[in-house]
């Protein structure tokens, strides 16, 4: 059983007190906002409704617990549930007074929201199918879960200079993006012993930098030492006066790599003297139900065959990462009647997997999926929530995603590379490490303000050090479709590995962007000033 924070009851009381004080105008919005964020509650763009983010530790959740979350979203008239790019699920469209009720009722099922937002240690990411595939070094989920359990017990982790993001990856493909994390662990086997390459001080956003390698190999039982040492470095040296310079990567930038490593390893030695690693029980999270060998079942592309006899996993991609609570609840109720012991794994791509399906139930669940989820045109495109609900959003990234999926046909979508769309430079959709990324902004065209996107190509985290995409131009939001059609046409004629494709076609893509921008400058349409 995952151990919830020891301070949870007191945290909920404090949150309720702050909500009531804000409603009764005893405290200002400025004073209420930080505490709400630390409690996993955010204002939405309309200034009326709120978003709540429960913690789904590393995206692993039982059918029973997920059903309870969806039941509450339905009960309190949530407009939608959104699967995030950090293996969480968010309530949207919730009234402020109902956030208290939801937080309290979640607690009854040992689900909590404290620390899922604000200046806190965020959800620790893992590959969604770690422990369920053969082509990985080893299962990294137990290490992520024990690190989560360790961090959430310490109240000082709820008042850091900014957010603290940690990831664990089980293959060099780096699905959990450890090479751009504040702290990252990449699984490695050395002399037949499990361990990790440790990365640190990376991050995306307006000022991005790849993580540096702190240690080429540590043993598996040293993970907590590194988690705590980096937290202490952050706490001591993070900039609390300038939010835009507060992340760990700016400490590295300010001190230089040599000095940063010096203070980190000094802190590490202090931590090793204070923490008794024998009290950290990794084995409690070692229970793995089903393994898969990556073989796709011939009956359906999204069914993955287990190496254990008669067990399967089903992938589901909700449209735009969103589900309607009432409809999704009906789906879960019917799924429960088939097998109440199923597990869900949330991914970093706004989708999820149903784990441990008995062979006799595969066709039933496939039919259920068909009735409740539209077949996606692509599993390879994602977008953050954007300006529709996010107060920091500049462009409607969800609107652009919807337009792409509605406008382009299946043949065009088939030839597109991986696409990540962020509504602003903060890179919540990780546009800087995508094969093709878009970052929302505003531009002026003939004295008209136009929603637009910077275009990035050839980002990846598969090499030893992450490589950020190159910005090749800026396009109005409503001209992205024209550009994607051009990319799809080029890819149809040259479907080579993506980095080779860009090397050969980069100049053509730059020329196409210039051609589109010249055309709109000469023949401006007022519709370009209206976002999706």
XYZ file of C-alpha atoms in Angstrom:
532
model
C 0.000 0.000 0.000
C 1.337 3.445 -0.930
C 1.894 5.545 2.176
C 0.140 8.936 1.956
C 1.641 12.084 3.554
C 1.564 12.062 7.350
C 0.378 15.689 7.308
C -2.542 15.044 4.940
C -5.373 15.696 7.418
C -3.809 18.943 8.584
C -3.103 20.007 4.982
C -6.761 19.523 4.040
C -7.911 21.574 7.043
C -5.566 24.386 6.047
C -6.792 24.279 2.464
C -10.431 24.488 3.578
C -9.577 27.441 5.831
C -7.859 29.279 2.957
C -10.793 28.641 0.604
C -13.308 29.967 3.126
C -11.132 32.998 3.889
C -10.849 33.744 0.182
C -14.588 33.332 -0.456
C -15.278 35.648 2.512
C -12.679 38.152 1.192
C -10.442 37.805 4.251
C -7.446 37.082 2.020
C -6.631 38.285 -1.491
C -6.348 36.269 -4.669
C -2.592 36.907 -4.547
C -2.357 35.285 -1.091
C -4.709 32.418 -1.907
C -3.228 31.436 -5.267
C 0.123 29.952 -4.052
C -1.506 27.804 -1.381
C -4.156 26.611 -3.834
C -1.444 25.620 -6.316
C 0.456 23.646 -3.657
C -2.853 21.866 -2.960
C -3.139 20.935 -6.640
C -5.854 23.503 -7.395
C -5.560 26.137 -10.167
C -7.765 28.885 -11.568
C -8.888 28.255 -15.097
C -8.828 30.874 -17.817
C -12.449 31.907 -17.343
C -11.691 33.103 -13.787
C -14.725 31.186 -12.496
C -13.882 27.493 -12.601
C -10.956 25.518 -11.217
C -8.754 22.591 -12.147
C -7.796 19.928 -9.559
C -4.898 17.510 -10.004
C -4.824 14.364 -7.833
C -1.472 12.626 -7.492
C -1.331 9.381 -9.463
C 2.092 8.105 -8.328
C 4.075 7.531 -11.539
C 0.801 7.053 -13.416
C -0.036 3.667 -11.842
C -3.615 3.335 -10.618
C -6.142 0.566 -10.013
C -9.480 0.414 -11.787
C -11.159 0.912 -8.401
C -9.268 4.147 -7.623
C -9.658 5.554 -11.132
C -13.386 4.873 -10.950
C -13.582 6.882 -7.713
C -11.822 9.851 -9.331
C -14.164 9.797 -12.313
C -17.174 9.363 -10.035
C -16.248 12.587 -8.193
C -15.744 14.500 -11.444
C -19.222 13.409 -12.493
C -20.745 14.123 -9.072
C -19.413 17.696 -8.969
C -20.203 18.520 -12.593
C -16.678 18.595 -13.940
C -16.619 19.612 -17.596
C -13.917 17.090 -18.494
C -11.055 14.962 -17.241
C -7.674 15.489 -18.866
C -4.778 13.021 -19.064
C -1.593 15.059 -18.619
C 1.946 14.889 -19.983
C 3.216 13.949 -16.497
C 1.141 10.814 -15.901
C -1.626 12.513 -13.939
C -5.316 13.099 -14.557
C -6.976 16.486 -13.946
C -10.513 17.584 -13.095
C -11.598 20.635 -15.118
C -14.556 22.990 -14.718
C -14.943 22.645 -10.929
C -16.487 25.332 -8.705
C -14.225 26.551 -5.883
C -16.492 25.414 -3.053
C -16.591 21.938 -4.593
C -12.799 21.654 -4.605
C -12.928 21.234 -0.811
C -15.450 18.411 -1.125
C -13.409 16.659 -3.796
C -10.154 16.915 -1.840
C -11.863 15.459 1.261
C -13.567 12.639 -0.619
C -10.390 11.712 -2.494
C -8.642 11.374 0.853
C -11.135 8.669 1.884
C -9.624 6.515 -0.884
C -6.013 7.503 -0.041
C -5.800 9.766 -3.061
C -4.528 13.267 -2.424
C -3.776 16.507 -4.277
C -1.188 18.099 -1.966
C 2.069 18.790 -3.797
C 0.737 18.198 -7.320
C 1.157 21.878 -8.173
C 3.077 24.928 -7.002
C 6.664 24.922 -5.757
C 6.767 21.248 -4.854
C 8.196 17.854 -5.781
C 5.954 16.858 -8.708
C 4.856 13.457 -9.962
C 7.862 11.242 -10.686
C 7.704 9.942 -14.250
C 8.420 6.444 -15.547
C 7.845 4.624 -18.849
C 4.189 3.562 -18.553
C 4.965 -0.065 -19.353
C 8.103 -0.463 -17.283
C 8.142 -3.888 -15.679
C 5.793 -5.026 -18.421
C 8.270 -5.222 -21.328
C 11.300 -7.358 -22.020
C 13.504 -4.911 -23.896
C 14.438 -2.821 -20.870
C 17.280 -2.979 -18.375
C 14.889 -3.586 -15.452
C 11.654 -2.350 -13.901
C 12.139 1.209 -12.604
C 8.655 1.661 -11.092
C 9.615 0.503 -7.556
C 12.370 3.136 -7.353
C 10.065 5.929 -8.526
C 7.373 4.910 -6.040
C 9.715 4.644 -3.075
C 11.197 8.058 -3.984
C 7.690 9.513 -4.125
C 6.801 8.023 -0.763
C 10.023 9.398 0.727
C 9.518 12.937 -0.634
C 5.874 13.420 0.295
C 6.479 12.681 3.966
C 8.709 15.782 4.287
C 6.711 19.017 4.547
C 9.715 21.067 3.360
C 9.183 19.595 -0.100
C 6.007 21.681 -0.392
C 7.841 25.024 -0.209
C 10.735 24.772 -2.663
C 11.970 27.680 -4.847
C 10.022 26.183 -7.816
C 8.871 22.771 -9.002
C 11.161 19.749 -8.618
C 10.806 17.166 -11.398
C 12.313 13.687 -11.266
C 12.161 10.841 -13.776
C 13.247 7.200 -14.139
C 13.792 5.560 -17.547
C 14.391 1.880 -18.175
C 15.876 2.123 -21.707
C 18.122 4.490 -23.669
C 15.027 5.617 -25.547
C 14.303 7.638 -22.378
C 10.516 7.616 -22.461
C 10.375 9.374 -19.066
C 12.690 12.193 -20.270
C 15.318 11.865 -17.550
C 17.855 13.690 -19.746
C 15.913 16.941 -19.411
C 14.831 16.562 -15.772
C 15.855 18.333 -12.584
C 17.018 14.871 -11.541
C 16.949 11.807 -13.755
C 17.845 8.138 -13.384
C 18.587 6.014 -16.461
C 18.657 2.269 -15.778
C 22.018 0.586 -16.277
C 23.475 -2.864 -15.595
C 27.133 -2.935 -14.569
C 28.953 -6.097 -13.548
C 25.552 -7.840 -13.398
C 24.310 -5.320 -10.824
C 21.352 -2.965 -11.190
C 22.012 0.747 -11.043
C 21.540 4.072 -12.772
C 23.252 6.799 -14.739
C 22.293 10.004 -12.883
C 21.363 13.187 -14.749
C 20.731 16.593 -13.195
C 19.855 20.259 -13.730
C 18.012 19.873 -17.025
C 14.712 21.383 -18.103
C 12.566 22.767 -20.897
C 10.856 26.140 -21.265
C 11.889 29.573 -22.479
C 15.458 28.971 -21.219
C 16.056 25.263 -21.766
C 19.131 23.158 -21.195
C 19.873 19.422 -21.287
C 20.719 17.730 -18.019
C 24.359 17.012 -17.263
C 25.614 13.598 -16.177
C 26.292 13.719 -12.450
C 27.385 10.109 -12.108
C 27.948 7.427 -14.735
C 26.790 4.683 -12.383
C 25.281 4.422 -8.919
C 23.972 1.275 -7.262
C 20.218 0.842 -7.042
C 20.146 1.450 -3.282
C 21.651 4.956 -3.616
C 18.644 6.536 -5.332
C 17.177 8.199 -2.235
C 20.534 9.763 -1.389
C 20.550 11.532 -4.756
C 16.902 12.554 -4.523
C 17.478 14.181 -1.146
C 20.833 15.752 -2.039
C 19.426 17.483 -5.123
C 16.443 18.681 -3.120
C 18.757 20.232 -0.531
C 20.894 21.927 -3.207
C 17.704 23.324 -4.709
C 16.416 24.481 -1.322
C 19.687 26.219 -0.431
C 20.732 27.721 -3.755
C 17.480 28.156 -5.717
C 16.504 31.754 -6.493
C 13.406 32.571 -4.432
C 13.315 36.204 -5.604
C 12.968 35.625 -9.355
C 10.450 33.005 -10.445
C 11.812 32.915 -13.992
C 15.276 31.976 -12.701
C 14.263 29.651 -9.868
C 14.689 26.170 -11.367
C 17.713 23.960 -10.667
C 19.194 24.513 -14.131
C 19.712 28.182 -13.266
C 21.814 27.215 -10.234
C 24.055 25.290 -12.637
C 24.119 28.256 -15.019
C 24.991 30.662 -12.204
C 27.692 28.548 -10.537
C 29.125 26.672 -13.504
C 29.302 22.889 -13.854
C 32.408 22.359 -11.716
C 31.105 24.342 -8.721
C 27.605 22.882 -9.089
C 28.972 19.343 -8.914
C 31.169 20.291 -5.955
C 28.259 21.531 -3.824
C 26.049 18.643 -4.961
C 28.496 15.932 -3.938
C 29.251 17.696 -0.665
C 25.526 17.638 0.084
C 25.369 14.009 -1.011
C 27.996 13.035 1.560
C 26.028 14.811 4.293
C 22.847 13.008 3.265
C 24.563 9.624 3.371
C 25.526 10.261 6.986
C 21.953 11.162 7.950
C 19.723 8.695 6.100
C 19.655 5.011 6.977
C 19.062 3.374 3.623
C 17.896 0.190 5.345
C 14.748 2.078 6.328
C 13.905 2.601 2.631
C 11.916 -0.444 1.532
C 12.074 -0.707 -2.259
C 10.917 -4.334 -2.256
C 7.387 -3.336 -1.135
C 6.783 -2.014 -4.664
C 8.252 -4.988 -6.500
C 4.918 -6.704 -7.192
C 4.524 -6.943 -10.960
C 1.400 -8.540 -12.343
C 2.059 -9.020 -16.041
C 4.953 -8.795 -18.497
C 4.802 -8.255 -22.237
C 7.225 -8.958 -25.023
C 6.180 -6.105 -27.290
C 4.440 -8.369 -29.802
C 1.287 -6.825 -31.208
C -1.734 -9.083 -31.245
C -2.916 -9.664 -34.801
C -6.519 -8.959 -33.835
C -5.887 -5.283 -33.142
C -2.878 -2.976 -33.314
C -3.488 -1.563 -29.828
C -3.536 -4.988 -28.123
C -0.162 -6.121 -26.788
C 0.425 -9.781 -26.035
C 1.782 -10.790 -22.640
C 4.607 -13.252 -22.256
C 2.564 -14.729 -19.450
C 0.021 -17.145 -20.731
C -3.256 -15.596 -21.822
C -2.641 -12.016 -20.599
C -2.879 -8.804 -22.646
C -2.556 -5.022 -22.445
C -4.773 -2.555 -24.307
C -3.738 0.951 -25.338
C -6.374 3.727 -25.441
C -5.802 7.235 -26.796
C -8.632 9.640 -25.789
C -9.204 12.483 -28.246
C -6.974 15.441 -27.244
C -6.274 13.616 -23.973
C -9.784 14.455 -22.723
C -12.698 12.336 -21.514
C -16.210 13.372 -20.509
C -16.757 12.210 -16.885
C -20.213 10.681 -17.306
C -19.286 8.725 -20.400
C -15.935 7.594 -19.004
C -17.624 6.478 -15.774
C -20.018 4.296 -17.767
C -17.029 2.778 -19.549
C -15.297 1.974 -16.243
C -18.451 0.445 -14.746
C -18.755 -1.919 -17.694
C -15.050 -2.674 -17.563
C -15.395 -3.506 -13.861
C -18.067 -6.078 -14.646
C -15.612 -7.814 -16.961
C -12.676 -7.772 -14.519
C -12.531 -5.603 -11.382
C -8.807 -6.305 -10.826
C -7.505 -4.474 -13.895
C -4.780 -1.851 -13.539
C -4.249 1.368 -15.496
C -0.942 2.893 -16.552
C -1.056 6.560 -17.588
C 1.570 7.681 -20.101
C 3.378 10.973 -20.805
C 1.415 11.238 -24.050
C -2.068 11.966 -22.667
C -3.229 8.385 -23.046
C -3.333 5.186 -21.006
C -2.973 1.405 -20.982
C -5.250 -1.176 -19.387
C -3.004 -3.860 -17.903
C -3.630 -7.551 -17.193
C -6.536 -8.393 -19.496
C -7.459 -12.087 -19.563
C -7.382 -13.524 -23.081
C -11.045 -14.481 -22.935
C -11.926 -10.821 -22.247
C -9.887 -9.154 -25.011
C -12.680 -9.032 -27.589
C -15.219 -7.826 -25.002
C -12.960 -4.938 -23.972
C -12.109 -4.123 -27.583
C -15.825 -3.840 -28.321
C -16.271 -1.696 -25.214
C -13.440 0.567 -26.344
C -15.013 0.865 -29.791
C -18.291 2.023 -28.235
C -16.722 4.678 -25.990
C -13.608 5.939 -27.807
C -13.216 7.107 -31.372
C -10.364 5.479 -33.254
C -7.645 8.177 -33.222
C -6.203 9.378 -36.505
C -2.833 9.487 -34.786
C -1.232 8.277 -31.559
C 1.678 10.588 -32.287
C 0.293 14.097 -31.675
C -0.201 15.769 -28.298
C -0.903 19.258 -26.955
C -0.962 20.939 -23.559
C -4.241 22.390 -22.240
C -3.324 25.792 -23.719
C -5.108 29.121 -23.526
C -8.534 27.469 -23.384
C -8.077 26.887 -19.647
C -4.465 27.709 -18.675
C -3.851 31.254 -17.466
C -0.303 31.174 -18.830
C -1.398 29.969 -22.256
C -0.878 32.263 -25.237
C -2.429 30.126 -27.966
C -5.188 27.527 -28.064
C -2.976 24.461 -28.450
C -5.957 22.146 -27.919
C -7.825 24.006 -30.645
C -4.928 23.565 -33.049
C -4.679 19.868 -32.199
C -8.401 19.436 -32.816
C -8.159 21.245 -36.141
C -5.248 19.075 -37.269
C -7.141 15.879 -36.493
C -10.375 17.133 -38.073
C -8.838 18.660 -41.208
C -6.096 16.280 -42.295
C -7.051 12.908 -43.672
C -5.650 9.618 -42.376
C -3.163 9.328 -45.209
C -1.708 12.767 -44.452
C -1.560 12.110 -40.710
C 0.136 8.763 -41.328
C 3.183 10.475 -42.814
C 3.583 13.145 -40.163
C 6.385 12.869 -37.599
C 5.767 13.001 -33.831
C 4.173 16.402 -33.085
C 4.106 18.198 -29.713
C 2.166 21.467 -29.344
C 2.702 23.865 -26.425
C 0.446 26.902 -26.028
C 3.362 29.033 -24.778
C 7.167 28.796 -24.370
C 6.820 26.861 -21.069
C 6.947 23.592 -23.025
C 4.324 21.648 -21.062
C 3.904 19.499 -24.179
C 7.707 19.170 -24.530
C 7.817 20.777 -27.970
C 11.598 21.218 -27.704
C 12.295 17.473 -27.711
C 9.736 16.499 -30.355
C 10.453 15.469 -33.907
C 8.252 18.425 -34.847
C 7.318 20.932 -32.156
C 5.210 24.094 -31.961
C 5.376 26.786 -29.273
C 2.597 29.386 -28.976
C 3.284 33.124 -29.270
C 1.834 36.316 -30.792
C 3.145 38.114 -33.879
C 2.222 41.224 -35.838
C 1.258 40.990 -39.484
C 0.428 44.285 -41.186
C -0.343 45.843 -37.757
C -2.632 42.934 -36.834
C -1.936 40.771 -33.748
C -1.953 37.139 -34.855
C -1.769 33.916 -32.759
C 1.248 32.010 -34.032
C 3.729 29.242 -33.282
C 7.492 28.927 -33.390
C 8.413 25.779 -35.330
C 11.030 23.341 -33.982
C 12.472 20.299 -35.749
C 14.541 17.262 -34.806
C 14.460 17.274 -30.991
C 15.150 14.004 -29.193
C 16.202 12.428 -25.878
C 17.554 9.194 -27.316
C 21.227 10.188 -27.384
C 23.465 10.282 -24.314
C 22.687 13.986 -23.860
C 19.288 15.387 -24.913
C 19.202 17.433 -28.115
C 16.710 20.258 -28.407
C 14.883 20.939 -31.624
C 16.109 23.722 -33.887
C 13.754 26.662 -34.366
C 13.311 27.168 -38.115
C 10.650 29.865 -38.257
C 7.291 31.195 -37.106
C 3.856 30.497 -38.585
C 0.358 31.904 -37.896
C -1.748 29.307 -36.060
C -4.189 28.961 -38.941
C -1.405 28.282 -41.425
C 0.029 25.330 -39.521
C -2.262 23.036 -41.523
C -0.710 24.174 -44.818
C 2.754 23.524 -43.428
C 1.819 20.050 -42.125
C 0.346 19.079 -45.486
C 3.676 20.033 -47.038
C 5.614 18.002 -44.456
C 3.359 14.984 -45.042
C 3.913 15.242 -48.794
C 7.696 15.350 -48.323
C 7.566 12.410 -45.921
C 5.477 10.396 -48.344
C 8.317 10.701 -50.863
C 11.070 10.365 -48.271
C 10.027 8.324 -45.239
C 13.592 7.905 -43.977
C 14.668 8.110 -40.333
C 13.575 11.525 -39.033
C 17.022 13.081 -38.455
C 18.104 12.081 -41.967
C 14.854 13.447 -43.361
C 15.440 16.826 -41.720
C 19.053 16.951 -42.845
C 17.924 16.526 -46.453
C 14.794 18.687 -46.291
C 15.514 21.430 -43.742
C 16.052 24.127 -46.379
C 12.792 23.175 -48.089
C 10.878 23.504 -44.811
C 12.412 26.921 -44.108
C 11.549 28.047 -47.621
C 7.957 26.813 -47.195
C 7.552 28.822 -43.976
C 8.910 31.921 -45.743
C 6.551 31.323 -48.674
C 3.488 31.031 -46.391
C 4.438 34.187 -44.453
C 5.017 36.202 -47.632
C 1.634 35.126 -48.939
C -0.239 36.227 -45.803
C 1.631 39.524 -45.720
C 0.585 40.275 -49.291
C -2.960 38.925 -48.892
C -3.850 39.263 -45.216
C -7.093 37.695 -44.039
C -8.615 39.018 -40.786
C -9.532 35.437 -39.850
C -5.853 34.854 -39.054
C -6.240 37.126 -36.001
C -8.786 34.743 -34.447
C -7.429 31.691 -32.637
C -9.048 28.251 -32.780
